[in-house]
Amino acid sequence: MVQATADGDALDLSYLLAEAHKLAGACGTFGYYELGVAARQIEQLVKDVLDKPTLEQQQVLPLLKQAVTDFQTAVLSAVHEGKTGNIQRTQPNVKPSSIWILLPDESFVTDLITQLVAYGHHVLRLQSYHECFEKLQTQTPAIIFSDVLVAGLDFFNQSALLKRISEQQVRLVMYSVQDDFSLRIKAAQQRAEAFFILPIVIPQVITTLIELIDKETSNVGRVAIVEDDQLLAEHYALVLNSVGIKTHIVQHITNIVSELMQFQPDLLLMDLYMPEYSGPEIAGLLRQYQAFKRLPIVFLSSEMNKTLQIQALSHGGDDFLTKPIDDVLLAQSVKVRLARSLEIKNLIEKDSLTNLIKHSAIKQVADLEFERALRHGTPLSIVMLDIDFFKRVNDNYGHATGDVVITALATLLSKRIRKTDKAGRYGGEEFMLVLPDCTAAQARILVNSILDSFSQLRFNFQDDHFSCTFSAGVASTSDNSFSRSAQLVETADAALYKAKQAGRNQVV
């Protein structure tokens, strides 16, 4: 570390300020908490010196020099004693993709179980709270879907069962024949994540259950990290990776826009003070881009002044975490913020019936993946799908049954595509798939497989049973050259029309 010169050279002091700021965060993070406090004191002393007139600086410099000397001595002592921090790691809580159901013997339960099994989920039907409690001694489901009243017993009075559910971190979904504030507040107190009332809409239930299961098996989200201390940035990335969060460390601040465009983060974790530009300045720059208007930005700094924290948040930031922050708290804090951010994003971008991306959002995904495919020279395929004779379904069985069919296909699409693929509801009974790094031949194999599975599903309306098919058109950059994504979509749509004209129930 460079010491300040006797005449208070501004360049040396600025360097000292930057280094002290980095050390204040890094020391605490790596377990050297006393050194972190000492570094923060040096940081504050440098700020005090810089705020004073030149003559008064000379009076404070000896105190600053002594603080730096003491810090260097403390560093040597810590290294000699080998005091390394105990870095704690949290591990992702992996659960089986299973659903336990404690519901009354209603007709919808059979249909619900049939569809969930068809999508590959293990479903266990239980008859009592006691049976559920006994099963929990040896097994842990992903979700328990329970009535608030089973065999005349109140679910919220089953203290042993509730304790077990909480200990095993099982996701809870509730059902009631009536909507009541007291029941809902009890469900909230038990951290229930959904509450359904009679009459149940099966597509909504299936969408909710599968979405909750996906939260257990998929990555928690994507976080970009902007931190001038490379070692600290890598440490943050390691901690977040350990709980299933994908990370990207921005290497060059002047390239931050292109790096974020490519990585597409769900949250940005950014140091408040950096050598060239401040966090609020970078946040202000990012907010100039439409793509980053809704990107949550969390400032991370050793700044303790609440007024300065609020000022930072008023310039494009959304939240503030104070350094040093231990590993467990960092992981938990980011996970909570990510979960809420993704929930809001889903409400904005996803279709309420199918939980697939909406029309405008899936077109944006196509644009983004098209640019990425051009940049990396990899193939991109677009698929347009449309349920065959869907108007007949609505006319013969009603729109509620039609919604079941639409949701069934949507669920099947989301279950069968890769994590890098995207499915969207393009409109009505029409869907779009965006398949990066996928040739036309590979896309047709995938969609034909989905068509085969969809045609085998059986839908019920009163005593009538029926099945459905769909038609699909594929377009790929592996077959032709396109100058923009809209041309790719138009070509896929034309192929869909050919499939319809050729008799439907096929992929062209």
Coordinates of C-alpha atoms in Angstrom, one line a residue:
M1 CA 0.0 0.0 0.0
V2 CA 1.3 3.5 -0.9
Q3 CA 1.6 5.9 2.0
A4 CA 0.5 9.6 1.7
T5 CA 3.4 12.0 1.3
A6 CA 4.1 14.7 3.8
D7 CA 2.6 17.4 1.6
G8 CA -0.6 15.5 1.2
D9 CA -0.2 14.7 -2.5
A10 CA -3.7 14.2 -3.9
L11 CA -2.8 11.4 -6.2
D12 CA -1.3 9.3 -3.4
L13 CA -4.3 10.0 -1.1
S14 CA -6.7 9.0 -3.9
Y15 CA -4.9 5.7 -4.4
L16 CA -4.8 5.2 -0.6
L17 CA -8.6 5.8 -0.4
A18 CA -9.3 3.3 -3.2
E19 CA -7.1 0.6 -1.6
A20 CA -8.5 1.2 1.9
H21 CA -12.0 0.9 0.5
K22 CA -11.2 -2.4 -1.2
L23 CA -9.5 -3.8 1.9
A24 CA -12.4 -2.8 4.2
G25 CA -14.7 -5.1 2.2
A26 CA -12.2 -7.9 1.4
C27 CA -10.7 -8.3 4.9
G28 CA -14.1 -8.8 6.5
T29 CA -15.3 -11.1 3.8
F30 CA -12.3 -13.4 4.1
G31 CA -12.5 -13.5 7.9
Y32 CA -10.1 -10.8 9.0
Y33 CA -12.8 -8.7 10.7
E34 CA -10.4 -6.6 12.8
L35 CA -8.3 -5.7 9.7
G36 CA -11.5 -4.8 8.0
V37 CA -12.4 -2.3 10.7
A38 CA -8.9 -0.9 10.6
A39 CA -9.1 -0.4 6.8
R40 CA -12.4 1.3 7.2
Q41 CA -10.9 3.7 9.7
I42 CA -8.1 4.5 7.2
E43 CA -10.7 5.1 4.5
Q44 CA -12.5 7.6 6.7
L45 CA -9.3 9.4 7.7
V46 CA -8.3 9.8 4.1
K47 CA -11.8 11.3 3.4
D48 CA -11.3 13.7 6.3
V49 CA -7.9 14.8 4.9
L50 CA -9.2 15.3 1.4
D51 CA -12.1 17.4 2.8
K52 CA -9.8 19.8 4.6
P53 CA -7.8 22.8 3.3
T54 CA -4.2 22.2 2.5
L55 CA -2.8 23.7 5.7
E56 CA -5.1 21.7 7.9
Q57 CA -4.2 18.5 6.0
Q58 CA -0.7 18.7 7.5
Q59 CA -2.2 18.4 11.0
V60 CA -4.1 15.2 10.2
L61 CA -1.5 13.4 8.1
P62 CA 0.6 12.1 11.0
L63 CA -2.5 10.4 12.4
L64 CA -3.2 8.9 9.0
K65 CA 0.4 7.7 8.6
Q66 CA 0.2 6.1 12.0
A67 CA -3.0 4.3 11.1
V68 CA -1.4 2.9 7.9
T69 CA 1.7 1.8 9.8
D70 CA -0.5 0.1 12.5
F71 CA -2.5 -1.6 9.7
Q72 CA 0.7 -3.0 8.0
T73 CA 1.8 -4.3 11.4
A74 CA -1.5 -6.0 12.0
V75 CA -1.4 -7.6 8.5
L76 CA 2.1 -9.1 9.3
S77 CA 0.8 -10.3 12.6
A78 CA -2.3 -11.9 11.1
V79 CA -0.2 -13.6 8.4
H80 CA 2.3 -14.9 11.0
E81 CA -0.5 -16.3 13.2
G82 CA -2.2 -17.9 10.2
K83 CA -5.6 -16.5 11.0
T84 CA -7.6 -17.4 8.0
G85 CA -11.4 -16.9 8.0
N86 CA -13.8 -19.7 8.2
I87 CA -15.6 -19.4 4.9
Q88 CA -19.0 -21.0 5.2
R89 CA -20.7 -22.5 2.3
T90 CA -24.4 -23.2 1.8
Q91 CA -25.4 -26.1 -0.3
P92 CA -28.5 -26.2 -2.5
N93 CA -31.3 -28.1 -1.0
V94 CA -32.1 -30.7 -3.7
K95 CA -35.5 -32.5 -3.4
P96 CA -37.2 -35.2 -5.5
S97 CA -39.7 -34.1 -8.1
S98 CA -42.7 -35.5 -6.2
I99 CA -46.1 -34.2 -5.1
W100 CA -48.1 -35.5 -2.1
I101 CA -51.8 -34.8 -2.3
L102 CA -54.3 -34.6 0.7
L103 CA -57.5 -33.6 -1.0
P104 CA -61.1 -34.7 -0.8
D105 CA -62.3 -37.3 -3.2
E106 CA -63.5 -34.9 -5.9
S107 CA -63.5 -35.6 -9.6
F108 CA -60.8 -33.1 -10.3
V109 CA -58.3 -35.0 -8.1
T110 CA -58.2 -37.9 -10.6
D111 CA -57.8 -35.6 -13.5
L112 CA -55.1 -33.6 -11.7
I113 CA -53.1 -36.7 -10.8
T114 CA -53.5 -38.1 -14.3
Q115 CA -52.0 -35.0 -15.9
L116 CA -49.2 -34.6 -13.4
V117 CA -48.2 -38.3 -13.9
A118 CA -48.3 -37.7 -17.7
Y119 CA -45.7 -34.9 -17.3
G120 CA -43.4 -37.2 -15.5
H121 CA -44.0 -36.3 -11.8
H122 CA -44.4 -38.8 -9.0
V123 CA -47.7 -38.2 -7.2
L124 CA -48.7 -39.8 -3.9
R125 CA -52.3 -39.7 -2.8
L126 CA -52.6 -39.7 1.0
Q127 CA -55.7 -40.1 3.1
S128 CA -54.9 -38.5 6.5
Y129 CA -52.5 -36.1 8.2
H130 CA -51.1 -39.0 10.3
E131 CA -50.2 -40.9 7.1
C132 CA -48.5 -37.8 5.8
F133 CA -46.5 -37.4 9.0
E134 CA -45.4 -41.1 9.0
K135 CA -44.2 -40.8 5.4
L136 CA -42.2 -37.7 6.2
Q137 CA -40.1 -39.7 8.6
T138 CA -38.3 -41.4 5.6
Q139 CA -39.2 -39.3 2.6
T140 CA -39.2 -35.6 1.5
P141 CA -41.5 -34.5 -1.3
A142 CA -41.1 -31.4 -3.3
I143 CA -44.7 -30.2 -2.5
I144 CA -47.5 -31.1 -0.2
F145 CA -50.9 -30.1 -1.6
S146 CA -53.4 -30.3 1.2
D147 CA -57.0 -29.4 2.1
V148 CA -57.4 -27.2 5.2
L149 CA -59.8 -29.8 6.5
V150 CA -59.2 -33.6 6.1
A151 CA -61.5 -36.1 7.9
G152 CA -62.9 -33.4 10.1
L153 CA -59.4 -32.3 11.3
D154 CA -57.9 -28.8 10.9
F155 CA -54.6 -28.8 9.1
F156 CA -53.3 -25.8 11.1
N157 CA -53.8 -27.7 14.4
Q158 CA -51.4 -30.5 13.3
S159 CA -48.4 -29.1 15.2
A160 CA -46.2 -32.2 14.8
L161 CA -46.9 -32.3 11.0
L162 CA -46.4 -28.6 10.5
K163 CA -43.1 -28.8 12.4
R164 CA -41.9 -31.6 10.2
I165 CA -42.9 -29.9 7.0
S166 CA -41.0 -26.8 8.1
E167 CA -37.9 -28.7 9.1
Q168 CA -37.7 -30.5 5.8
Q169 CA -38.4 -27.3 3.9
V170 CA -41.3 -28.8 1.9
R171 CA -43.2 -26.4 -0.3
L172 CA -46.8 -26.1 0.9
V173 CA -49.9 -25.5 -1.3
M174 CA -53.4 -25.2 0.3
Y175 CA -56.9 -25.8 -0.8
S176 CA -60.2 -24.7 0.8
V177 CA -63.9 -24.9 -0.2
Q178 CA -64.3 -21.3 1.0
D179 CA -62.2 -18.1 0.9
D180 CA -61.5 -16.8 4.4
F181 CA -59.0 -14.3 5.7
S182 CA -58.3 -16.3 8.9
L183 CA -57.5 -19.4 6.8
R184 CA -55.3 -17.4 4.4
I185 CA -53.4 -15.8 7.2
K186 CA -52.8 -19.2 8.8
A187 CA -51.5 -20.5 5.5
A188 CA -49.2 -17.5 5.2
Q189 CA -47.9 -18.2 8.7
Q190 CA -46.9 -21.7 7.5
R191 CA -45.3 -20.2 4.4
A192 CA -47.8 -21.7 2.0
E193 CA -46.9 -20.6 -1.5
A194 CA -50.4 -20.9 -3.0
F195 CA -54.0 -21.0 -1.8
F196 CA -56.7 -22.5 -4.1
I197 CA -60.4 -22.3 -3.4
L198 CA -63.4 -24.1 -4.9
P199 CA -64.0 -24.3 -7.8
I200 CA -60.5 -25.4 -8.8
V201 CA -59.2 -24.6 -12.2
I202 CA -56.9 -27.5 -13.1
P203 CA -54.7 -25.7 -15.5
Q204 CA -53.8 -23.0 -12.9
V205 CA -53.1 -25.7 -10.3
I206 CA -50.8 -27.7 -12.6
T207 CA -49.0 -24.5 -13.7
T208 CA -48.4 -23.5 -10.1
L209 CA -47.3 -27.0 -9.0
I210 CA -44.8 -27.5 -11.9
E211 CA -43.5 -23.9 -11.5
L212 CA -42.7 -24.6 -7.8
I213 CA -41.0 -27.9 -8.7
D214 CA -39.0 -26.1 -11.3
K215 CA -37.7 -23.7 -8.6
E216 CA -36.2 -26.7 -6.8
T217 CA -34.5 -28.2 -9.9
S218 CA -33.4 -25.2 -11.9
N219 CA -30.8 -22.5 -11.3
V220 CA -31.9 -19.9 -8.9
G221 CA -31.0 -17.1 -11.3
R222 CA -28.2 -15.2 -13.0
V223 CA -26.1 -12.5 -11.2
A224 CA -23.6 -10.1 -12.8
I225 CA -20.9 -8.8 -10.5
V226 CA -19.1 -5.5 -10.9
E227 CA -16.2 -5.3 -8.4
D228 CA -12.8 -3.7 -8.9
D229 CA -11.2 -6.1 -6.5
Q230 CA -10.8 -9.2 -8.7
L231 CA -10.2 -11.6 -5.8
L232 CA -13.3 -10.4 -4.0
A233 CA -15.4 -10.6 -7.2
E234 CA -14.2 -14.2 -7.7
H235 CA -15.1 -15.0 -4.0
Y236 CA -18.6 -13.6 -4.4
A237 CA -19.0 -15.7 -7.6
L238 CA -17.9 -18.8 -5.8
V239 CA -20.3 -18.3 -2.9
L240 CA -23.2 -17.7 -5.3
N241 CA -22.3 -20.6 -7.6
S242 CA -22.4 -22.9 -4.5
V243 CA -26.2 -22.2 -4.1
G244 CA -27.1 -22.7 -7.8
I245 CA -26.8 -19.1 -8.9
K246 CA -25.0 -18.5 -12.3
T247 CA -22.6 -15.6 -12.2
H248 CA -20.6 -13.4 -14.6
I249 CA -17.8 -11.0 -13.5
V250 CA -17.7 -7.9 -15.6
Q251 CA -14.1 -7.7 -16.7
H252 CA -14.1 -4.3 -18.4
I253 CA -16.3 -1.6 -17.2
T254 CA -16.4 0.2 -20.6
N255 CA -17.8 -3.0 -22.1
I256 CA -20.4 -3.5 -19.4
V257 CA -23.4 -3.0 -21.8
S258 CA -22.2 -5.7 -24.3
E259 CA -21.3 -8.1 -21.5
L260 CA -24.7 -7.7 -19.8
M261 CA -26.5 -8.0 -23.1
Q262 CA -24.8 -11.3 -23.7
F263 CA -25.2 -12.7 -20.1
Q264 CA -28.7 -11.4 -19.5
P265 CA -28.5 -11.2 -15.7
D266 CA -31.6 -11.2 -13.4
L267 CA -29.7 -9.0 -10.9
L268 CA -26.6 -6.8 -10.9
L269 CA -24.3 -6.8 -7.8
M270 CA -22.1 -3.7 -8.0
D271 CA -19.5 -2.0 -5.8
L272 CA -20.5 1.5 -4.9
Y273 CA -17.0 3.0 -5.2
M274 CA -14.6 2.1 -8.1
P275 CA -11.5 3.8 -9.3
E276 CA -12.8 5.2 -12.6
Y277 CA -16.6 5.5 -12.2
S278 CA -19.0 5.2 -9.2
G279 CA -21.7 2.6 -8.9
P280 CA -24.5 5.3 -9.3
E281 CA -22.8 6.6 -12.5
I282 CA -22.8 3.1 -14.0
A283 CA -26.4 2.5 -12.9
G284 CA -27.4 5.8 -14.5
L285 CA -25.7 4.7 -17.8
L286 CA -27.5 1.3 -17.7
R287 CA -30.9 2.9 -17.1
Q288 CA -30.5 4.7 -20.5
Y289 CA -31.0 1.3 -22.2
Q290 CA -34.5 -0.2 -22.5
A291 CA -33.2 -3.7 -21.9
F292 CA -31.9 -2.6 -18.4
K293 CA -34.8 -0.5 -17.2
R294 CA -36.1 -3.3 -15.0
L295 CA -32.7 -4.9 -14.0
P296 CA -32.4 -4.9 -10.2
I297 CA -29.2 -3.2 -9.1
V298 CA -27.8 -3.9 -5.6
F299 CA -24.9 -1.8 -4.4
L300 CA -22.3 -3.5 -2.3
S301 CA -20.1 -1.2 -0.2
S302 CA -18.5 -0.6 3.2
E303 CA -20.2 2.8 3.2
M304 CA -22.0 3.1 6.6
N305 CA -23.4 6.6 6.1
K306 CA -27.2 6.1 5.6
T307 CA -27.6 9.4 3.8
L308 CA -25.0 8.5 1.2
Q309 CA -26.6 5.0 0.8
I310 CA -30.0 6.7 0.1
Q311 CA -28.4 9.1 -2.3
A312 CA -26.8 6.1 -4.1
L313 CA -30.2 4.4 -4.4
S314 CA -31.8 7.5 -5.8
H315 CA -29.4 7.3 -8.8
G316 CA -30.6 4.0 -10.3
G317 CA -30.0 1.5 -7.5
D318 CA -32.6 -0.7 -5.9
D319 CA -31.0 -2.0 -2.8
F320 CA -27.9 -1.8 -0.6
L321 CA -25.8 -4.5 1.1
T322 CA -23.0 -3.4 3.5
K323 CA -19.5 -4.9 3.4
P324 CA -18.2 -7.0 4.9
I325 CA -20.9 -9.6 4.4
D326 CA -20.4 -13.2 5.3
D327 CA -20.9 -16.0 2.8
V328 CA -24.2 -17.3 4.2
L329 CA -25.8 -13.8 4.5
L330 CA -24.6 -12.9 0.9
A331 CA -26.1 -16.1 -0.5
Q332 CA -29.4 -15.7 1.3
S333 CA -29.7 -12.0 0.6
V334 CA -29.1 -12.4 -3.1
K335 CA -31.4 -15.5 -3.3
V336 CA -34.3 -13.5 -1.7
R337 CA -33.8 -10.6 -4.0
L338 CA -33.5 -12.8 -7.0
A339 CA -36.7 -14.7 -6.1
R340 CA -38.7 -11.5 -5.8
S341 CA -37.2 -10.1 -9.0
L342 CA -37.9 -13.2 -11.0
E343 CA -41.5 -13.3 -9.6
I344 CA -42.1 -9.8 -10.8
K345 CA -40.5 -10.5 -14.1
N346 CA -42.7 -13.6 -14.6
L347 CA -45.8 -11.6 -13.8
I348 CA -44.8 -9.0 -16.4
E349 CA -43.5 -11.3 -19.2
K350 CA -45.4 -14.6 -18.7
D351 CA -48.8 -15.6 -19.8
S352 CA -51.1 -16.2 -16.8
L353 CA -52.7 -19.4 -18.2
T354 CA -49.7 -21.2 -19.5
N355 CA -46.8 -19.7 -17.6
L356 CA -45.0 -19.4 -20.9
I357 CA -43.4 -16.2 -22.2
K358 CA -45.9 -13.7 -23.7
H359 CA -46.0 -12.8 -27.4
S360 CA -43.9 -9.6 -27.2
A361 CA -41.3 -11.2 -24.8
I362 CA -40.8 -14.3 -26.9
K363 CA -40.2 -12.1 -30.0
Q364 CA -37.5 -10.2 -28.0
V365 CA -36.0 -13.6 -27.1
A366 CA -35.9 -14.5 -30.8
D367 CA -34.1 -11.2 -31.6
L368 CA -31.6 -11.7 -28.8
E369 CA -30.8 -15.3 -29.8
F370 CA -30.6 -14.4 -33.5
E371 CA -27.9 -11.8 -32.7
R372 CA -26.1 -14.3 -30.5
A373 CA -26.2 -17.0 -33.2
L374 CA -24.7 -14.5 -35.7
R375 CA -22.0 -13.5 -33.3
H376 CA -20.9 -17.1 -32.4
G377 CA -21.7 -18.7 -35.8
T378 CA -24.0 -21.3 -34.3
P379 CA -27.4 -22.4 -35.6
L380 CA -30.7 -21.1 -34.4
S381 CA -34.1 -22.7 -35.0
I382 CA -37.6 -21.2 -34.6
V383 CA -40.7 -23.5 -34.4
M384 CA -44.3 -22.3 -34.7
L385 CA -46.9 -24.7 -33.4
D386 CA -50.7 -24.6 -33.5
I387 CA -53.3 -27.0 -32.0
D388 CA -55.3 -28.7 -34.7
F389 CA -59.1 -28.0 -34.8
F390 CA -59.0 -26.1 -31.5
K391 CA -62.2 -24.3 -32.3
R392 CA -64.0 -27.6 -32.2
V393 CA -62.7 -28.2 -28.7
N394 CA -64.1 -24.9 -27.5
D395 CA -67.4 -25.4 -29.3
N396 CA -67.9 -29.0 -28.1
Y397 CA -66.5 -28.9 -24.6
G398 CA -66.4 -25.3 -23.6
H399 CA -63.6 -22.8 -23.1
A400 CA -62.6 -24.2 -19.7
T401 CA -61.8 -27.5 -21.3
G402 CA -60.0 -25.7 -24.1
D403 CA -57.8 -24.0 -21.4
V404 CA -56.9 -27.5 -20.1
V405 CA -55.7 -28.5 -23.6
I406 CA -53.7 -25.3 -24.0
T407 CA -52.1 -25.7 -20.6
A408 CA -51.3 -29.4 -21.2
L409 CA -49.4 -28.5 -24.4
A410 CA -47.7 -25.6 -22.7
T411 CA -46.6 -27.8 -19.8
L412 CA -45.3 -30.5 -22.2
L413 CA -43.3 -27.9 -24.2
S414 CA -41.7 -26.5 -21.0
K415 CA -40.8 -30.0 -19.8
R416 CA -39.3 -31.3 -23.0
I417 CA -37.1 -28.4 -24.1
R418 CA -33.6 -27.6 -22.8
K419 CA -32.9 -24.9 -20.2
T420 CA -31.3 -22.8 -23.0
D421 CA -34.5 -23.0 -25.1
K422 CA -37.5 -20.8 -24.7
A423 CA -41.2 -21.4 -25.3
G424 CA -43.8 -18.7 -25.7
R425 CA -47.5 -18.4 -26.2
Y426 CA -47.7 -16.6 -29.5
G427 CA -51.4 -16.1 -29.3
G428 CA -54.6 -18.2 -28.7
E429 CA -53.6 -21.8 -29.3
E430 CA -50.4 -20.9 -31.2
F431 CA -46.9 -21.3 -29.6
M432 CA -43.3 -20.4 -30.5
L433 CA -40.1 -22.2 -29.7
V434 CA -36.7 -20.5 -29.8
L435 CA -34.0 -23.2 -30.0
P436 CA -30.4 -21.9 -29.8
D437 CA -27.6 -24.1 -31.1
C438 CA -30.1 -26.3 -32.8
T439 CA -30.3 -27.4 -36.5
A440 CA -33.5 -27.8 -38.4
A441 CA -33.1 -31.6 -38.3
Q442 CA -32.6 -31.6 -34.5
A443 CA -35.6 -29.3 -34.1
R444 CA -37.9 -31.6 -36.1
I445 CA -36.8 -34.6 -34.1
L446 CA -37.6 -32.8 -30.8
V447 CA -41.0 -31.4 -32.0
N448 CA -42.1 -34.8 -33.5
S449 CA -41.3 -36.3 -30.1
I450 CA -43.5 -33.7 -28.4
L451 CA -46.2 -34.2 -30.9
D452 CA -46.2 -38.0 -30.2
S453 CA -46.5 -37.4 -26.5
F454 CA -49.2 -34.7 -26.8
S455 CA -51.4 -36.9 -29.1
Q456 CA -51.3 -39.6 -26.4
L457 CA -52.8 -37.4 -23.7
R458 CA -56.4 -38.0 -22.9
F459 CA -58.8 -35.2 -22.0
N460 CA -62.1 -35.6 -20.2
F461 CA -65.4 -33.7 -20.4
Q462 CA -68.2 -35.3 -18.4
D463 CA -68.4 -38.8 -19.9
D464 CA -66.6 -37.9 -23.1
H465 CA -62.9 -38.5 -23.7
F466 CA -60.8 -37.0 -26.5
S467 CA -57.3 -36.3 -27.7
C468 CA -55.6 -33.5 -29.7
T469 CA -52.8 -33.0 -32.1
F470 CA -50.9 -30.0 -33.4
S471 CA -49.1 -28.9 -36.5
A472 CA -45.7 -27.2 -36.6
G473 CA -43.3 -25.4 -38.9
V474 CA -39.6 -25.2 -38.5
A475 CA -37.2 -22.6 -39.8
S476 CA -33.4 -22.6 -39.1
T477 CA -30.3 -20.6 -39.9
S478 CA -28.7 -24.0 -40.6
D479 CA -30.8 -24.2 -43.8
N480 CA -30.9 -20.6 -45.1
S481 CA -29.3 -17.2 -44.5
F482 CA -31.4 -14.5 -42.7
S483 CA -30.7 -10.9 -42.1
R484 CA -33.0 -10.5 -39.1
S485 CA -35.0 -12.7 -36.7
A486 CA -38.4 -11.6 -38.1
Q487 CA -37.5 -13.4 -41.4
L488 CA -36.9 -16.6 -39.5
V489 CA -40.2 -16.3 -37.7
E490 CA -42.0 -15.6 -41.0
T491 CA -40.4 -18.7 -42.6
A492 CA -41.4 -20.9 -39.6
D493 CA -45.0 -19.5 -39.9
A494 CA -45.1 -20.3 -43.6
A495 CA -43.9 -23.9 -42.8
L496 CA -46.7 -24.2 -40.2
Y497 CA -49.2 -23.1 -42.9
K498 CA -47.9 -25.9 -45.2
A499 CA -48.3 -28.4 -42.4
K500 CA -51.9 -27.3 -42.0
Q501 CA -52.5 -27.6 -45.7
A502 CA -50.9 -31.0 -45.8
G503 CA -53.5 -32.5 -43.4
R504 CA -52.3 -31.3 -39.9
N505 CA -50.8 -33.5 -37.2
Q506 CA -47.3 -33.2 -38.6
V507 CA -44.0 -31.2 -38.5
V508 CA -42.8 -29.4 -41.7

